[in-house]
Short mmCIF file of C-alpha atoms in Angstrom, two decimals:
data_model
loop_
_atom_site.label_atom_id
_atom_site.label_comp_id
_atom_site.label_asym_id
_atom_site.label_seq_id
_atom_site.Cartn_x
_atom_site.Cartn_y
_atom_site.Cartn_z
CA GLY A 1 -128.08 56.39 1.06
CA GLU A 2 -127.66 58.47 -2.25
CA ASP A 3 -124.69 55.48 -3.29
CA VAL A 4 -124.72 52.66 -5.69
CA GLU A 5 -123.23 50.12 -2.89
CA GLN A 6 -120.90 47.40 -3.51
CA SER A 7 -118.65 44.82 -1.18
CA LEU A 8 -114.64 46.05 -2.35
CA PHE A 9 -113.86 42.50 -2.45
CA LEU A 10 -114.59 39.01 -3.17
CA SER A 11 -112.58 35.76 -3.51
CA VAL A 12 -113.79 32.69 -4.58
CA ARG A 13 -111.63 28.81 -5.73
CA GLU A 14 -112.20 28.17 -9.83
CA GLY A 15 -115.20 25.66 -10.12
CA ASP A 16 -117.27 27.91 -8.13
CA SER A 17 -119.71 30.66 -8.24
CA SER A 18 -119.18 34.34 -7.43
CA VAL A 19 -122.17 36.17 -6.71
CA ILE A 20 -121.39 39.44 -6.71
CA ASN A 21 -123.74 41.64 -4.94
CA CYS A 22 -124.72 45.85 -5.25
CA THR A 23 -127.49 47.82 -3.66
CA TYR A 24 -128.60 50.53 -5.74
CA THR A 25 -130.76 54.41 -5.40
CA ASP A 26 -133.60 55.15 -7.37
CA SER A 27 -136.73 52.05 -7.55
CA SER A 28 -137.30 54.54 -11.04
CA SER A 29 -134.24 53.37 -12.93
CA THR A 30 -135.66 51.70 -14.91
CA TYR A 31 -132.54 50.26 -16.11
CA LEU A 32 -130.11 48.58 -13.90
CA TYR A 33 -127.12 47.66 -15.16
CA TRP A 34 -123.55 45.31 -14.42
CA TYR A 35 -119.52 46.65 -16.37
CA LYS A 36 -116.59 44.13 -16.00
CA GLN A 37 -113.38 45.70 -15.16
CA GLU A 38 -110.16 43.94 -15.88
CA PRO A 39 -106.80 45.98 -15.11
CA GLY A 40 -105.66 48.30 -17.45
CA ALA A 41 -108.82 48.75 -19.22
CA GLY A 42 -112.54 50.91 -19.53
CA LEU A 43 -115.37 48.93 -18.10
CA GLN A 44 -117.31 45.99 -20.54
CA LEU A 45 -120.88 46.39 -20.75
CA LEU A 46 -121.51 42.64 -19.66
CA THR A 47 -125.10 42.86 -19.26
CA TYR A 48 -128.20 44.55 -18.47
CA ILE A 49 -131.22 44.17 -16.91
CA PHE A 50 -134.76 45.73 -17.62
CA SER A 51 -136.35 46.96 -14.30
CA ASN A 52 -139.93 44.75 -14.43
CA MET A 53 -137.35 41.83 -15.17
CA ASP A 54 -136.13 39.42 -11.80
CA MET A 55 -133.88 37.79 -13.79
CA LYS A 56 -132.21 37.50 -16.42
CA GLN A 57 -129.86 34.91 -17.41
CA ASP A 58 -127.01 35.09 -20.38
CA GLN A 59 -124.50 31.42 -20.33
CA ARG A 60 -123.22 32.21 -16.79
CA LEU A 61 -124.22 34.56 -15.71
CA THR A 62 -127.68 35.04 -13.81
CA VAL A 63 -128.82 39.47 -13.09
CA LEU A 64 -131.34 38.44 -10.22
CA LEU A 65 -133.61 41.98 -9.20
CA ASN A 66 -135.36 42.51 -6.17
CA LYS A 67 -136.94 45.99 -7.11
CA LYS A 68 -138.62 46.12 -3.15
CA ASP A 69 -134.63 45.81 -1.56
CA LYS A 70 -133.66 47.67 -4.64
CA HIS A 71 -131.52 44.55 -4.62
CA LEU A 72 -129.77 43.54 -7.24
CA SER A 73 -126.96 40.58 -7.46
CA LEU A 74 -124.76 39.42 -10.98
CA ARG A 75 -123.57 35.45 -10.52
CA ILE A 76 -120.74 33.62 -12.32
CA ALA A 77 -121.33 29.38 -12.68
CA ASP A 78 -118.08 28.24 -12.93
CA THR A 79 -115.65 30.78 -12.23
CA GLN A 80 -112.41 30.56 -14.43
CA THR A 81 -109.71 32.67 -13.68
CA GLY A 82 -110.38 34.64 -16.43
CA ASP A 83 -113.54 35.83 -14.88
CA SER A 84 -110.85 37.73 -12.75
CA ALA A 85 -111.17 41.84 -12.17
CA ILE A 86 -113.32 44.68 -11.14
CA TYR A 87 -117.19 44.05 -12.01
CA PHE A 88 -119.39 47.32 -11.33
CA CYS A 89 -122.50 47.18 -10.23
CA ALA A 90 -124.87 50.97 -12.33
CA GLU A 91 -128.55 52.40 -12.28
CA GLU A 92 -129.63 54.94 -14.67
CA TYR A 93 -129.59 58.03 -13.30
CA ASN A 94 -130.77 61.39 -15.82
CA ASN A 95 -129.62 60.95 -18.94
CA ASP A 96 -126.35 58.85 -16.61
CA MET A 97 -125.59 56.46 -14.25
CA ARG A 98 -124.63 55.58 -10.89
CA PHE A 99 -121.62 52.80 -10.40
CA GLY A 100 -121.25 51.46 -7.38
CA ALA A 101 -117.31 51.27 -6.06
CA GLY A 102 -116.62 48.16 -7.56
CA THR A 103 -116.05 44.43 -6.25
CA ARG A 104 -113.19 43.11 -7.08
CA LEU A 105 -113.37 39.34 -7.91
CA THR A 106 -110.08 37.31 -7.42
CA VAL A 107 -110.87 33.63 -8.08
CA LYS A 108 -107.74 30.74 -6.32
CA PRO A 109 -107.34 28.09 -9.97
CA ASP B 1 -120.30 47.29 -31.55
CA VAL B 2 -120.03 50.73 -30.84
CA LYS B 3 -116.07 51.69 -30.04
CA VAL B 4 -114.95 54.71 -27.74
CA THR B 5 -111.76 55.01 -28.56
CA GLN B 6 -108.72 57.42 -26.41
CA SER B 7 -106.24 58.49 -28.28
CA SER B 8 -103.38 58.03 -25.73
CA ARG B 9 -103.03 55.08 -23.95
CA TYR B 10 -100.18 56.77 -21.11
CA LEU B 11 -99.10 59.77 -20.30
CA VAL B 12 -96.60 61.24 -18.13
CA LYS B 13 -96.96 65.24 -17.97
CA ARG B 14 -94.95 67.61 -15.93
CA THR B 15 -96.36 69.04 -12.86
CA GLY B 16 -98.62 73.32 -14.84
CA GLU B 17 -98.59 71.90 -18.45
CA LYS B 18 -101.40 72.45 -20.14
CA VAL B 19 -102.80 68.66 -20.95
CA PHE B 20 -105.02 67.88 -23.51
CA LEU B 21 -106.85 63.76 -23.66
CA GLU B 22 -109.03 63.52 -26.51
CA CYS B 23 -111.68 61.12 -27.23
CA VAL B 24 -113.65 59.80 -29.63
CA GLN B 25 -116.89 57.39 -30.89
CA ASP B 26 -118.33 55.67 -33.73
CA MET B 27 -121.92 55.62 -32.63
CA ASP B 28 -123.04 58.83 -33.60
CA HIS B 29 -123.87 59.03 -29.98
CA GLU B 30 -126.18 62.11 -28.86
CA ASN B 31 -123.74 61.80 -25.08
CA MET B 32 -120.47 61.60 -24.04
CA PHE B 33 -118.78 61.22 -20.38
CA TRP B 34 -115.32 62.13 -18.72
CA TYR B 35 -114.71 59.78 -15.79
CA ARG B 36 -111.83 59.89 -13.38
CA GLN B 37 -111.32 56.83 -11.48
CA ASP B 38 -109.05 56.42 -8.54
CA PRO B 39 -108.27 52.89 -6.50
CA GLY B 40 -111.20 52.50 -3.53
CA LEU B 41 -112.93 55.76 -4.70
CA GLY B 42 -114.99 54.12 -8.43
CA LEU B 43 -115.90 56.01 -10.93
CA ARG B 44 -116.53 59.57 -10.52
CA LEU B 45 -118.15 61.97 -13.61
CA ILE B 46 -115.59 64.95 -14.73
CA TYR B 47 -118.20 67.03 -17.05
CA PHE B 48 -121.06 65.14 -19.62
CA SER B 49 -122.34 67.10 -22.74
CA TYR B 50 -125.91 65.76 -24.22
CA ASP B 51 -124.54 67.73 -27.73
CA VAL B 52 -122.52 69.35 -30.00
CA LYS B 53 -121.36 72.77 -27.84
CA MET B 54 -122.76 71.89 -24.71
CA LYS B 55 -121.51 71.05 -21.73
CA GLU B 56 -122.83 70.47 -18.46
CA LYS B 57 -120.68 69.95 -14.65
CA GLY B 58 -120.47 66.53 -12.74
CA ASP B 59 -118.73 65.86 -9.49
CA ILE B 60 -115.46 66.78 -9.74
CA PRO B 61 -115.34 69.48 -12.14
CA GLU B 62 -112.68 71.34 -11.19
CA GLY B 63 -109.40 71.99 -12.92
CA TYR B 64 -110.30 70.09 -15.42
CA SER B 65 -112.55 71.78 -19.12
CA VAL B 66 -113.98 70.86 -21.81
CA SER B 67 -114.53 71.09 -25.70
CA ARG B 68 -117.23 69.51 -28.26
CA GLU B 69 -116.85 70.73 -31.27
CA LYS B 70 -117.82 68.13 -33.20
CA LYS B 71 -120.37 65.00 -32.27
CA GLU B 72 -118.19 62.27 -32.64
CA ARG B 73 -115.39 64.03 -30.66
CA PHE B 74 -115.36 65.09 -26.97
CA SER B 75 -112.28 65.52 -24.49
CA LEU B 76 -110.91 66.39 -22.01
CA ILE B 77 -108.39 69.57 -20.08
CA LEU B 78 -106.51 70.31 -18.37
CA GLU B 79 -104.92 73.75 -18.24
CA SER B 80 -102.57 73.07 -15.17
CA ALA B 81 -101.57 69.81 -14.75
CA SER B 82 -101.83 69.37 -10.20
CA THR B 83 -100.34 65.77 -8.79
CA ASN B 84 -103.59 64.81 -7.34
CA GLN B 85 -104.76 64.50 -11.09
CA THR B 86 -103.01 61.46 -11.74
CA SER B 87 -105.15 59.47 -12.75
CA MET B 88 -107.24 57.14 -14.86
CA TYR B 89 -109.35 58.74 -17.20
CA LEU B 90 -112.65 57.19 -18.66
CA CYS B 91 -114.09 59.16 -21.61
CA ALA B 92 -117.64 57.37 -21.72
CA SER B 93 -120.90 57.62 -24.95
CA SER B 94 -124.49 56.77 -24.73
CA SER B 95 -127.65 57.11 -26.13
CA ALA B 96 -130.95 57.09 -25.48
CA ARG B 97 -132.01 55.56 -28.86
CA GLY B 98 -130.18 52.36 -28.24
CA GLU B 99 -131.02 48.60 -26.74
CA GLY B 100 -130.36 48.78 -23.21
CA GLY B 101 -131.50 52.51 -22.46
CA ASN B 102 -128.66 54.81 -21.48
CA THR B 103 -126.27 52.27 -21.96
CA ILE B 104 -122.75 54.26 -21.10
CA TYR B 105 -119.57 52.47 -23.64
CA PHE B 106 -116.55 53.49 -22.23
CA GLY B 107 -113.24 53.60 -24.03
CA GLU B 108 -109.70 51.79 -22.76
CA GLY B 109 -108.61 54.62 -19.97
CA SER B 110 -106.01 57.21 -20.40
CA TRP B 111 -103.76 55.95 -17.53
CA LEU B 112 -102.46 60.87 -16.90
CA THR B 113 -99.08 60.73 -14.27
CA VAL B 114 -98.43 64.28 -13.45
CA VAL B 115 -95.00 64.27 -11.52
#
């Protein structure tokens, strides 16, 4: 399909791991990105991964990339209430990006 | 750090008014973008610009125009605001010269309500 796809909602308990999944469209995308949007704010770049990597770790964040299936995931270890936000997956597209619709992560105490 | 600044965080305008949303970036980025964000629809690209005085239509340009007279400034114009333009508007910029490809950096957003 033409769209970057993500599930719209995810709910976890504080301290658990969160996994947000994304399917992208263009196998030639050089970079793939995860953005975080807190309520009432703009999108903040969380991390990106170069397409020749299959994993990138940054503190509590782990990005996994499966190029064959065009599948990207973001794992947040030890999820905290401050991680509650909308998470957007994005792929490079010409000089722009294609964004998913965003996954709203709710962290319950 | 990259800074993208949108001049107005919250605006309320009347139907038919002309509305200007201003955006400034301080990182000498070539590319600038305007998106709108609506619940359940994600981000939709309105217009973008690769250079001064240059503009390209995005996915939903109808009812909007843009102006880029200086490299650091990109304005979104609603010639005659309508209620279906009530939305959150996000300005962004990017550079192919940066780390992470064409990483896009966003402003804080402008909430526009048209009554």
